[in-house]
mmCIF file of C-alpha atoms in Angstrom:
data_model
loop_
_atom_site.group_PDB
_atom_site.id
_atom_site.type_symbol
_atom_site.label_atom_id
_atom_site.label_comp_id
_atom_site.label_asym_id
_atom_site.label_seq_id
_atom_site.Cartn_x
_atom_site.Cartn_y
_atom_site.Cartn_z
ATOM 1 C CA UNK A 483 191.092 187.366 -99.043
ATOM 2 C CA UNK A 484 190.964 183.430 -100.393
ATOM 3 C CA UNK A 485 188.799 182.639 -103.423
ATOM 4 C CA UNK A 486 185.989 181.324 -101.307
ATOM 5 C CA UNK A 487 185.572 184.181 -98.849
ATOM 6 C CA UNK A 488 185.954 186.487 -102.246
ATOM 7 C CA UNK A 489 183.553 184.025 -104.036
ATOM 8 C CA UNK A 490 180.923 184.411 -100.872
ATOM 9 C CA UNK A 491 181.075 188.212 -100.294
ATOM 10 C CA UNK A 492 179.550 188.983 -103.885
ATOM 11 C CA UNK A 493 176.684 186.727 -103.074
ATOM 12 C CA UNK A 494 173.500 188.546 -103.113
ATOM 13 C CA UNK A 495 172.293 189.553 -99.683
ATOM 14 C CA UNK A 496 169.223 187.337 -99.708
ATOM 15 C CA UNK A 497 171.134 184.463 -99.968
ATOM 16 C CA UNK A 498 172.683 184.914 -96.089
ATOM 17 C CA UNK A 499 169.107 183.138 -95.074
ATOM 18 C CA UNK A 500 170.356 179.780 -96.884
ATOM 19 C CA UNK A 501 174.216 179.631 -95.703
ATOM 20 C CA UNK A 502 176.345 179.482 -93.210
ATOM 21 C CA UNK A 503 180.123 179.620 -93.786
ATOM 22 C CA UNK A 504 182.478 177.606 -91.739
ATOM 23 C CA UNK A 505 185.683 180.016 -91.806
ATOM 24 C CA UNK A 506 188.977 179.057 -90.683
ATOM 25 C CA UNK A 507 190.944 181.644 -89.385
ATOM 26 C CA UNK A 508 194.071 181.727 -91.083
ATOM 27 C CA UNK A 509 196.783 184.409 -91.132
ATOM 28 C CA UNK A 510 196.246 187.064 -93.604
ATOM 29 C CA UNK A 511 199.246 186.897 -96.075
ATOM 30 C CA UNK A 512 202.148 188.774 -94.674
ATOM 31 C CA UNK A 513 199.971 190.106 -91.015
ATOM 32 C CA UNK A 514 201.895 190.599 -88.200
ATOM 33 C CA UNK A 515 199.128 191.082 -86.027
ATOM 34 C CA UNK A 516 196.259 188.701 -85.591
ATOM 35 C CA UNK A 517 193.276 191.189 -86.148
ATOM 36 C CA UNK A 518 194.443 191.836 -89.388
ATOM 37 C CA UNK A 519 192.801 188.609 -90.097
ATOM 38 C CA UNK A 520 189.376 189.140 -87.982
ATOM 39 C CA UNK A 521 189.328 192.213 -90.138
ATOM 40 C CA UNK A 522 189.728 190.398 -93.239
ATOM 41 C CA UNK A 523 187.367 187.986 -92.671
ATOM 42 C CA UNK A 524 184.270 190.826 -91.393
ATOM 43 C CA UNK A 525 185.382 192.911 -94.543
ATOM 44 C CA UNK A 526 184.878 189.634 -96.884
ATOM 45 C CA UNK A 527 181.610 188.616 -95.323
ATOM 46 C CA UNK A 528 180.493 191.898 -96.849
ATOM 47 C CA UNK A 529 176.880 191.580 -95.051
ATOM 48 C CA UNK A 530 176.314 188.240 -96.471
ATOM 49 C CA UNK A 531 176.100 186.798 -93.087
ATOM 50 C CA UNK A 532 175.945 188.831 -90.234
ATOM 51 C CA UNK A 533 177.845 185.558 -88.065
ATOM 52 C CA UNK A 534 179.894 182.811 -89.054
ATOM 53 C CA UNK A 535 181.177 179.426 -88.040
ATOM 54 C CA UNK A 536 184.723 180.156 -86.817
ATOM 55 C CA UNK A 537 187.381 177.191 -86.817
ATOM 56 C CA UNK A 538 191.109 178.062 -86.352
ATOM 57 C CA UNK A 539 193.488 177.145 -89.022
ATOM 58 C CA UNK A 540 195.413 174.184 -88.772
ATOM 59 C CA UNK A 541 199.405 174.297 -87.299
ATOM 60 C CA UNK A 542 200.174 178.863 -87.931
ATOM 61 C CA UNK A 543 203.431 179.314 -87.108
ATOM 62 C CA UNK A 544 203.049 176.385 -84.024
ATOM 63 C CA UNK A 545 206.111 175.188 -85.072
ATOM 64 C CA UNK A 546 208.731 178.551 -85.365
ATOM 65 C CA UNK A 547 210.600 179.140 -83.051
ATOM 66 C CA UNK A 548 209.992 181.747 -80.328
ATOM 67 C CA UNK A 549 212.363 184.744 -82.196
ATOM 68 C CA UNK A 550 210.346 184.084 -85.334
ATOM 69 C CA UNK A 551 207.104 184.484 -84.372
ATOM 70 C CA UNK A 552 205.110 187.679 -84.482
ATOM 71 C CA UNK A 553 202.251 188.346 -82.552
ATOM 72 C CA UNK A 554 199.960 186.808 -84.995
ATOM 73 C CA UNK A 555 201.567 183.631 -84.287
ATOM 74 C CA UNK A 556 201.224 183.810 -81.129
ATOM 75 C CA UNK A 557 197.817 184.290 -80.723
ATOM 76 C CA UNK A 558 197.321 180.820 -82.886
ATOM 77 C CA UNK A 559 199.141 179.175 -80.450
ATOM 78 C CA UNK A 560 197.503 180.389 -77.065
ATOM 79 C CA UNK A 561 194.289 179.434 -78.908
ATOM 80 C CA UNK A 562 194.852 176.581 -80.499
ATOM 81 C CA UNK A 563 196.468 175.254 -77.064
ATOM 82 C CA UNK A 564 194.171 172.733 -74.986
ATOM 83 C CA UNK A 565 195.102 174.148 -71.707
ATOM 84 C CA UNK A 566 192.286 174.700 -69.192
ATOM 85 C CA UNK A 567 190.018 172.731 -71.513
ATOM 86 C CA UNK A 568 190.937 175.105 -74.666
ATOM 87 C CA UNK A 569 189.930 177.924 -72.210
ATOM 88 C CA UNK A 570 191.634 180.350 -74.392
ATOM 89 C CA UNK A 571 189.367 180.014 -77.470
ATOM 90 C CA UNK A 572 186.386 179.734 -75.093
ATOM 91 C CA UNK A 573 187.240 183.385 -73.827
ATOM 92 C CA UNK A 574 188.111 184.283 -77.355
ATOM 93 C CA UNK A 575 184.439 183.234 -78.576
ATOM 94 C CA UNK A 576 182.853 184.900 -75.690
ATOM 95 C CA UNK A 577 184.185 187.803 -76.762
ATOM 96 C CA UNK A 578 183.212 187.787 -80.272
ATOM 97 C CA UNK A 579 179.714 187.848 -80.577
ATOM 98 C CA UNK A 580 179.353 187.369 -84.542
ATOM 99 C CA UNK A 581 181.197 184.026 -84.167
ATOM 100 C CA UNK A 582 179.400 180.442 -83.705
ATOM 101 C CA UNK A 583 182.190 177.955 -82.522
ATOM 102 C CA UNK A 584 183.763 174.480 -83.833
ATOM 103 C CA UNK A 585 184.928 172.682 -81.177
ATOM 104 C CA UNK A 586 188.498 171.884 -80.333
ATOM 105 C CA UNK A 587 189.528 168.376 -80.198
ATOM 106 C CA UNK A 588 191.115 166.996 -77.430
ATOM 107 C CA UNK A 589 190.012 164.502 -74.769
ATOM 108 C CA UNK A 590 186.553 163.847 -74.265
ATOM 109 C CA UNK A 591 186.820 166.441 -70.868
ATOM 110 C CA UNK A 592 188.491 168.944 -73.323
ATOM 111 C CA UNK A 593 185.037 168.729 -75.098
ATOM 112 C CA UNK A 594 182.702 168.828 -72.322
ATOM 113 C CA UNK A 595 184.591 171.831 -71.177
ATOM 114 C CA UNK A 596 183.623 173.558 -74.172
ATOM 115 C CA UNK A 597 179.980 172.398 -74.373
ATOM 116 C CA UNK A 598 179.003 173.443 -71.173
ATOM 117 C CA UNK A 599 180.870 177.035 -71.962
ATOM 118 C CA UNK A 600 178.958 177.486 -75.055
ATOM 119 C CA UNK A 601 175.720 176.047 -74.167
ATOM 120 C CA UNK A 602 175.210 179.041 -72.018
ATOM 121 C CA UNK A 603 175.911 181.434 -75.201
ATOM 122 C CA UNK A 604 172.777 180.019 -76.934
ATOM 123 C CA UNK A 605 174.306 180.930 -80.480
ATOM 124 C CA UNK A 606 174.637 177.517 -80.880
ATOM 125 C CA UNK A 607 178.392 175.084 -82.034
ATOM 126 C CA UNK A 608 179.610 172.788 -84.117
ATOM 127 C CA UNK A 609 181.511 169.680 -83.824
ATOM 128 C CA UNK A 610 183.479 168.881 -86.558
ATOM 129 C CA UNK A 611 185.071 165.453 -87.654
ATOM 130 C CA UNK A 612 187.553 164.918 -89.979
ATOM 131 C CA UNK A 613 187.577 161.038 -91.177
ATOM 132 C CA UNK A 614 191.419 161.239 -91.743
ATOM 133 C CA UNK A 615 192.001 163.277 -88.259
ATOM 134 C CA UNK A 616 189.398 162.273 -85.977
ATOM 135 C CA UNK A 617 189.374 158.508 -84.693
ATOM 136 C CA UNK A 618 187.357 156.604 -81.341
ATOM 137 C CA UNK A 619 185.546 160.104 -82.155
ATOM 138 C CA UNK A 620 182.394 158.676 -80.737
ATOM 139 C CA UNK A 621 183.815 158.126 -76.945
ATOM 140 C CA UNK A 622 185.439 161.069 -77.108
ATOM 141 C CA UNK A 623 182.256 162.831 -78.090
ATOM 142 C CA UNK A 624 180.141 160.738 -75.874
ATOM 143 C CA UNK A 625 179.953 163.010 -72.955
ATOM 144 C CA UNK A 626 179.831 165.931 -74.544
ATOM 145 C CA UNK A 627 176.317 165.145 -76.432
ATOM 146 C CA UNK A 628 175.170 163.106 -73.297
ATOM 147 C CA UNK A 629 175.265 166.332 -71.317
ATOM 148 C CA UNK A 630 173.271 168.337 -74.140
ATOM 149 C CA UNK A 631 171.260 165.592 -74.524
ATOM 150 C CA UNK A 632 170.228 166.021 -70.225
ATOM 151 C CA UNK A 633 169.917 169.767 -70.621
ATOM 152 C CA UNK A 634 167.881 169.575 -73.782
ATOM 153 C CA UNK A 635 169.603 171.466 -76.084
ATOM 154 C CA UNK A 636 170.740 169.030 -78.721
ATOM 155 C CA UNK A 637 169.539 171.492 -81.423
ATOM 156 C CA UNK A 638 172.515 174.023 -79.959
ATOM 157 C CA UNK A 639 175.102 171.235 -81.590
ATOM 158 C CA UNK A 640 175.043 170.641 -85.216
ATOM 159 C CA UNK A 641 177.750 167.648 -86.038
ATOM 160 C CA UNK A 642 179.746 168.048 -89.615
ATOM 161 C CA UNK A 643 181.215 165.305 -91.057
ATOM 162 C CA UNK A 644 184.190 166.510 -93.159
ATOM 163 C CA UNK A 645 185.095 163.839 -95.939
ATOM 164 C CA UNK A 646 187.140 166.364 -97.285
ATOM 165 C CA UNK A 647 188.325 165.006 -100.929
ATOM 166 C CA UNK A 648 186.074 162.658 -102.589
ATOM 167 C CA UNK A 649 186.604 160.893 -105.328
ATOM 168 C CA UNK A 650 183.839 159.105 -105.584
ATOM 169 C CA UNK A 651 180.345 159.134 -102.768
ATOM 170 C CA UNK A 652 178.979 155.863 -101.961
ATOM 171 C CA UNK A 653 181.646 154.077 -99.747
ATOM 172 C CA UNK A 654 181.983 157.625 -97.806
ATOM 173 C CA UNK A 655 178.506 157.366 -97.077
ATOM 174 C CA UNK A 656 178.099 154.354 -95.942
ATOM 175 C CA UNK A 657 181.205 155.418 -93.452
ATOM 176 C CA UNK A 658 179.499 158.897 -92.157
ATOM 177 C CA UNK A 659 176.641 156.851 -91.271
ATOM 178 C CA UNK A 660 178.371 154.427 -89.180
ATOM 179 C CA UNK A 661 179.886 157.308 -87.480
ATOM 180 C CA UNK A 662 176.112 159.114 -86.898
ATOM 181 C CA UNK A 663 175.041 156.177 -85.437
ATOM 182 C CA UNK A 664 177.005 156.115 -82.617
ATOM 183 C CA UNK A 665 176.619 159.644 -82.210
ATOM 184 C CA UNK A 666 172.985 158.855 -82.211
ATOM 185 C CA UNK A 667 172.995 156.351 -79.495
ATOM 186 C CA UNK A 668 175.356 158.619 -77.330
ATOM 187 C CA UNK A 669 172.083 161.267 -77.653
ATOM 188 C CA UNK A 670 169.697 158.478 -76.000
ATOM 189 C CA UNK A 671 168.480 158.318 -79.978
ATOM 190 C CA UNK A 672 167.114 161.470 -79.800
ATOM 191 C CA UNK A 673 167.699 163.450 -83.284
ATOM 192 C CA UNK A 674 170.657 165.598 -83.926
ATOM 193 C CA UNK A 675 171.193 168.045 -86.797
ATOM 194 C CA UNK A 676 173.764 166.507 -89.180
ATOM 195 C CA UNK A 677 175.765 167.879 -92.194
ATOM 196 C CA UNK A 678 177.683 165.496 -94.337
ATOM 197 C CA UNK A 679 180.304 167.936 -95.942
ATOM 198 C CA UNK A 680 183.410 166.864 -98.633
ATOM 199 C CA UNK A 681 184.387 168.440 -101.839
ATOM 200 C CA UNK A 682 184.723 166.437 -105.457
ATOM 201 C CA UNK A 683 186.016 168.955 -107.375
ATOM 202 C CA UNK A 684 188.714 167.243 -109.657
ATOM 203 C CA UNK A 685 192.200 167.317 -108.796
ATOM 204 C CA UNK A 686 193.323 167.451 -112.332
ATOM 205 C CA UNK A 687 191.410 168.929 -114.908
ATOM 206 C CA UNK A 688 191.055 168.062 -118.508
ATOM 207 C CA UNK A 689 189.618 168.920 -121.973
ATOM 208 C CA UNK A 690 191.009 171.085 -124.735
ATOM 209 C CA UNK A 691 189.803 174.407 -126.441
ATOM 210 C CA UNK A 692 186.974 173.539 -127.866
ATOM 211 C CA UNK A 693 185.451 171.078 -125.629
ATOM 212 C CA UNK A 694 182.987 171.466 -122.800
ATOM 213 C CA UNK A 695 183.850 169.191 -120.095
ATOM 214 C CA UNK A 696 180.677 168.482 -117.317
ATOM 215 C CA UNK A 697 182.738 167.397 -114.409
ATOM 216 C CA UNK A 698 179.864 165.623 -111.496
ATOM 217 C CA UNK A 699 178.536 167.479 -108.119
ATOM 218 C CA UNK A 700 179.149 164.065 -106.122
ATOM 219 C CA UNK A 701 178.971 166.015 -102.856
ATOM 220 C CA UNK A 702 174.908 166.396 -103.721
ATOM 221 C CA UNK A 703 175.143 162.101 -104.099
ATOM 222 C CA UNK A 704 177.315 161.710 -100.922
ATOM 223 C CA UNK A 705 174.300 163.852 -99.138
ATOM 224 C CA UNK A 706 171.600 161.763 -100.695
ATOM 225 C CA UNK A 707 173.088 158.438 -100.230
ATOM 226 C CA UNK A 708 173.837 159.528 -96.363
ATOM 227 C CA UNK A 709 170.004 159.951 -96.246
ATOM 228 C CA UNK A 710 168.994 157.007 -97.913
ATOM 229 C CA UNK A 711 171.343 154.265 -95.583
ATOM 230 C CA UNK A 712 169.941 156.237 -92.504
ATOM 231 C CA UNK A 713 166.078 156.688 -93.188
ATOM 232 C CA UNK A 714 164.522 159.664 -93.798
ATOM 233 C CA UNK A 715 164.444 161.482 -90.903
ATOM 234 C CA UNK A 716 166.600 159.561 -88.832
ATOM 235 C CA UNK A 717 168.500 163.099 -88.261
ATOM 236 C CA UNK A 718 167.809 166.476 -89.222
ATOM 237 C CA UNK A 719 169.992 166.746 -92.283
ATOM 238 C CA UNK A 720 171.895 169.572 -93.583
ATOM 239 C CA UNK A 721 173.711 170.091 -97.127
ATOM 240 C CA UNK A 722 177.101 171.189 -96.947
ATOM 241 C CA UNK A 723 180.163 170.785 -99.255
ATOM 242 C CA UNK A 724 183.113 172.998 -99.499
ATOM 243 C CA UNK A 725 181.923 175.806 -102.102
ATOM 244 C CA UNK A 726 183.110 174.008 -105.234
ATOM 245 C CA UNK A 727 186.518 175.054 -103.762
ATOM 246 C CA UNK A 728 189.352 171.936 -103.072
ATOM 247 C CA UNK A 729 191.062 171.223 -99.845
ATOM 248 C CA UNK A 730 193.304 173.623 -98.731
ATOM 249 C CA UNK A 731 196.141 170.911 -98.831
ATOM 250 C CA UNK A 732 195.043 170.071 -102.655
ATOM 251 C CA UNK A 733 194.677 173.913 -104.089
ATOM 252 C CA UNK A 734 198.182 174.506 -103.284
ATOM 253 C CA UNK A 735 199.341 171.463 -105.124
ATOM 254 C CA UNK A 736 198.095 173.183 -108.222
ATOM 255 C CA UNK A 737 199.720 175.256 -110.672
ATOM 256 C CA UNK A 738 198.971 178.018 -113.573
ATOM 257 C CA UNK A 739 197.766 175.350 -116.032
ATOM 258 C CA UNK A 740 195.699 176.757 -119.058
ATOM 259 C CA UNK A 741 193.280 179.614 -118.449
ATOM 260 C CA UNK A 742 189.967 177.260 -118.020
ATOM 261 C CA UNK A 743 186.420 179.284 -116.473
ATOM 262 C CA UNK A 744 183.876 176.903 -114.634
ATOM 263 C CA UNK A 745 179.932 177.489 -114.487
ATOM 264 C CA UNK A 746 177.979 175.842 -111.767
ATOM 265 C CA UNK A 747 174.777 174.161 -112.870
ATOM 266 C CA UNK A 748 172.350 172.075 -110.291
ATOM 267 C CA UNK A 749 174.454 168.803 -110.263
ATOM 268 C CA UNK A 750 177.624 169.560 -112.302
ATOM 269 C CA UNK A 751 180.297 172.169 -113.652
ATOM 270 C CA UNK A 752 180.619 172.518 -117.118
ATOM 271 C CA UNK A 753 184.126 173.568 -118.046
ATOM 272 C CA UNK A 754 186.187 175.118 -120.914
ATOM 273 C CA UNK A 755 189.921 174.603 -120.819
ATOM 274 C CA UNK A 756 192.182 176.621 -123.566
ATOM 275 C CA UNK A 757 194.776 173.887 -123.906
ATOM 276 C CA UNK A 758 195.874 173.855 -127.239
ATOM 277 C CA UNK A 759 193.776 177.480 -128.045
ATOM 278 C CA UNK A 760 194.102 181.034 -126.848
ATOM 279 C CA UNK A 761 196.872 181.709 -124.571
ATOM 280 C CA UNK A 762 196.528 184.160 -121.095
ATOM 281 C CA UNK A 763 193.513 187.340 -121.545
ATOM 282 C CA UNK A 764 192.512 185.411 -124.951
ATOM 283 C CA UNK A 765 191.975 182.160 -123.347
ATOM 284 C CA UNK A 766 189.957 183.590 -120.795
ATOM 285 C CA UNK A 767 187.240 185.085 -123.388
ATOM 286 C CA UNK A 768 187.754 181.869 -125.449
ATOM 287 C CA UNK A 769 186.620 180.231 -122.583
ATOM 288 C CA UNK A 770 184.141 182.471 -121.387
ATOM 289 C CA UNK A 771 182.320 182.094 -125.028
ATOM 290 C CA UNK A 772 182.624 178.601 -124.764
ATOM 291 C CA UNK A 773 180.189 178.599 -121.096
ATOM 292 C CA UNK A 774 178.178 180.731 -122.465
ATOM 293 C CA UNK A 775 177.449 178.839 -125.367
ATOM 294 C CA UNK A 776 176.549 175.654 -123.496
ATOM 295 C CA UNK A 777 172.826 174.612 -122.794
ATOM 296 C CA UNK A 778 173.849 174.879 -118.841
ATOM 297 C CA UNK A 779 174.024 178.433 -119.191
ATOM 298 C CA UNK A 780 171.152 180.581 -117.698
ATOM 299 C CA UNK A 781 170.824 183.865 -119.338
ATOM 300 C CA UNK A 782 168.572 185.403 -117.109
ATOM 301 C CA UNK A 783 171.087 184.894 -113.981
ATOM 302 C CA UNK A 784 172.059 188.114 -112.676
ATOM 303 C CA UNK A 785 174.789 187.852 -109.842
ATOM 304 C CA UNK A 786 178.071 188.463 -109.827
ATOM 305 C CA UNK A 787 179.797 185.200 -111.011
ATOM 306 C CA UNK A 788 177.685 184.984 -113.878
ATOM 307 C CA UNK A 789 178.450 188.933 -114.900
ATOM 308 C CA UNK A 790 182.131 188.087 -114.919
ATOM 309 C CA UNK A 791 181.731 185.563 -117.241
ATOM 310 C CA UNK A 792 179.704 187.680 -119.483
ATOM 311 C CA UNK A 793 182.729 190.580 -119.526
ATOM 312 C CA UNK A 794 185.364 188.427 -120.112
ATOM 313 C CA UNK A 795 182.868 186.901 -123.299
ATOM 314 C CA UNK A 796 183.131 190.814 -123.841
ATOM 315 C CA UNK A 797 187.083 191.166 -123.619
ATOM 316 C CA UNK A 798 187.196 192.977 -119.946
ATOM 317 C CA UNK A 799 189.617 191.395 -118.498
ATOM 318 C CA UNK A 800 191.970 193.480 -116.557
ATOM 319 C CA UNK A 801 192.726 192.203 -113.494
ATOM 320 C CA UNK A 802 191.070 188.794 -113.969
ATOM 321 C CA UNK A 803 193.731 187.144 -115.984
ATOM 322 C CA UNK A 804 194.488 184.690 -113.588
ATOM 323 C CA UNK A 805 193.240 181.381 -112.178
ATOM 324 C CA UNK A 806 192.468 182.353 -108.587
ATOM 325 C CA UNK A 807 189.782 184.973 -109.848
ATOM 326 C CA UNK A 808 187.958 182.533 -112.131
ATOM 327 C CA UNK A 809 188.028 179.952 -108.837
ATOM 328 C CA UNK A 810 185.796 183.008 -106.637
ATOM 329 C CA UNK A 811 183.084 183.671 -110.008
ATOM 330 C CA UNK A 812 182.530 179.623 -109.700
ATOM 331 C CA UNK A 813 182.763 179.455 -105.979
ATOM 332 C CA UNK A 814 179.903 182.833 -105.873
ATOM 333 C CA UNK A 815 178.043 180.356 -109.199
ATOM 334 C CA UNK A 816 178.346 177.011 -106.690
ATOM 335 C CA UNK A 817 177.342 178.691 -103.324
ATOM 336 C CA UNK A 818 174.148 180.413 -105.269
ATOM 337 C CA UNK A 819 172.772 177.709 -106.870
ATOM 338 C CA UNK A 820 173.236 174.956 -103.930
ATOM 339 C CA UNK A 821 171.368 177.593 -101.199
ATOM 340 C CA UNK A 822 168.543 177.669 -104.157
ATOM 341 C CA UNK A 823 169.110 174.526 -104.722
ATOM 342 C CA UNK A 824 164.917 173.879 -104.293
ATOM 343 C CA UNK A 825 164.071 177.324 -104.530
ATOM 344 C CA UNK A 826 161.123 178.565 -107.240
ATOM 345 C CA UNK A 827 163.352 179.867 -110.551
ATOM 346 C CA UNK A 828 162.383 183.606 -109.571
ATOM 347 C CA UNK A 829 164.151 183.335 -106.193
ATOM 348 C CA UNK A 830 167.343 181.445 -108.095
ATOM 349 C CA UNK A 831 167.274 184.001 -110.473
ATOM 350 C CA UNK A 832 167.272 186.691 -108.277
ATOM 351 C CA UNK A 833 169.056 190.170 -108.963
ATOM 352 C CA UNK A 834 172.549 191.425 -108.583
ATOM 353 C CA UNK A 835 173.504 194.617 -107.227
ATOM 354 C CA UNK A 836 177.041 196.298 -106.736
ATOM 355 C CA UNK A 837 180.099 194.313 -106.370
ATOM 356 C CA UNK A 838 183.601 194.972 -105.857
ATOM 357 C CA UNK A 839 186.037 193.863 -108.968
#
């Protein structure tokens, strides 16, 4: 299980009414067979979210050859292939109830192929754009919305603009909306739900032992600034950024580094980074201390993210000496305080029950 599917299962049940996870399935480390990861990914859910946005992972195994590949593989490729208007993954979501599907790029009959599919479903889809991927996406789109747009059931599509990496918000908003608009006009300028999504968090990371470092939530500036070019209400408008987690692409770039534990606040993670203090379990209470200490931290916060931090404070650290742990507390500390992001303070608050270690 990644970081942010570990990070979401320990959210507290309530919170399933404010999210909705877009999961790509990927191949569970080591799998040979492809349910191992459907498995993986119900199990991590953890009745968070009874359904989930299901993408497929990008290239698994599409390029081994034929006495490589295990079954797993295999399935990726029949269902990331485009054949019969990606008539493989339409079966495959028909058959998977709990699932609410992104739509496979291809030509623009590829995509009308799949809207009229799951249009009949009435769980709803998404179509998702990648800026660096995803070009001329609004003729390829055209038809597709057109035809929901003549059936009336717009609201079954919401459109996610994936920015991925960030560095900083303002130009990339100005871009999405340029993008919306022609989606827009495509819809007879009839509203369409919208969700601007992109991550900031910071490539590298700095600060030494004894500073606090507030690194910016520029995602929640990209969302605003999308807003304010477009006029309120131009589209219904979602929130969405990518957990507090990196690209895929970018997390794998990174290495051990120091230990370092992030809190979420409302609009920014404060951060402690041992370099030059307490090396491995050491650094990891160091650091702990060190959020805990801060004016961002809320002591009355009871979920799980925030109970890990107060352990490690405490020296309980086995099994959570490590960097990809401290990456699923923040990601569970991001994904609570963004779906109460205008909730009352007794409904952020909230209260924690079991969770798995």
């Amino acid at each position: 299980m990644g970081a942010d599917l570990k990070g979401f299962s320990q959210l507290p049940k309530g919170d399933s009414a404010y999210l909705m996870p877009i999961i790509p399935l990927a191949r569970v480390p080591n799998a040979k067979r492809f349910q191992n990861t459907l498995d993986k990914v119900r199990t991590g859910l953890n009745g968070v979210g009874e359904v989930f946005i299901a993408d497929i992972g990008d290239k698994i195994g599409l390029e081994l050859p034929a006495v490589e590949m295990e079954e797993v593989h295999k399935v990726f490729r029949e269902l990331s292939g485009a054949a019969g208007g990606f008539l493989a993954w339409r079966q495959f979501i028909r058959e998977n109830p709990d699932m609410i599907p992104v739509l496979r790029f291809g030509s623009a009959a590829d995509l009308l192929a799949q809207v009229e599919d799951f249009a009949d479903l009435g769980r709803g889809m998404v179509l998702r754009i990648r800026s660096s991927r995803h070009q001329g996406v609004g003729m390829t789109a055209a038809p597709a919305i057109q035809y929901l747009a003549r059936r009336n059931k717009l609201d079954h599509l919401l459109i996610v603009v994936d920015l991925e990496h960030i560095d900083e918000p303002l130009a990339p908003a100005a871009m999405a909306a340029g993008l919306v608009r022609t989606l827009i006009a495509a819809a007879g300028n009839r509203r369409v739900n919208v969700a601007i999504s992109a991550t900031s968090f910071p490539l590298e990371l700095k600060g030494v032992a004894e500073e606090i470092i507030r690194y910016p939530i520029k995602e929640r500036i990209l969302h605003h600034e999308f807003e304010r070019i477009l006029g309120p209400g131009a589209v219904n408008l979602f929130y969405s950024d990518y957990g507090s987690a990196r690209t895929r692409a970018d997390e794998e770039k990174g290495g051990k580094g120091y230990p370092r534990i992030d809190y979420a606040a409302r609009n920014r993670w404060p951060s402690n980074r041992q370099k030059g203090g307490l090396p491995e379990a050491h650094g990891f209470q160091a650091a702990a201390n060190k959020i805990m200490a801060t004016t961002d931290w809320v002591e009355e916060l009871d979920i799980y993210g925030a109970n890990m931090i107060r352990e490690a404070a405490d020296g309980l650290l086995e099994k959570r000496k490590y960097a990809g742990f401290w990456v699923s507390a923040r990601i569970n500390l991001h994904l609570h305080r963004q779906a109460h992001y205008s909730s009352t303070d007794a409904e952020f608050l909230g209260t924690e029950g079991e969770w798995e270690d």
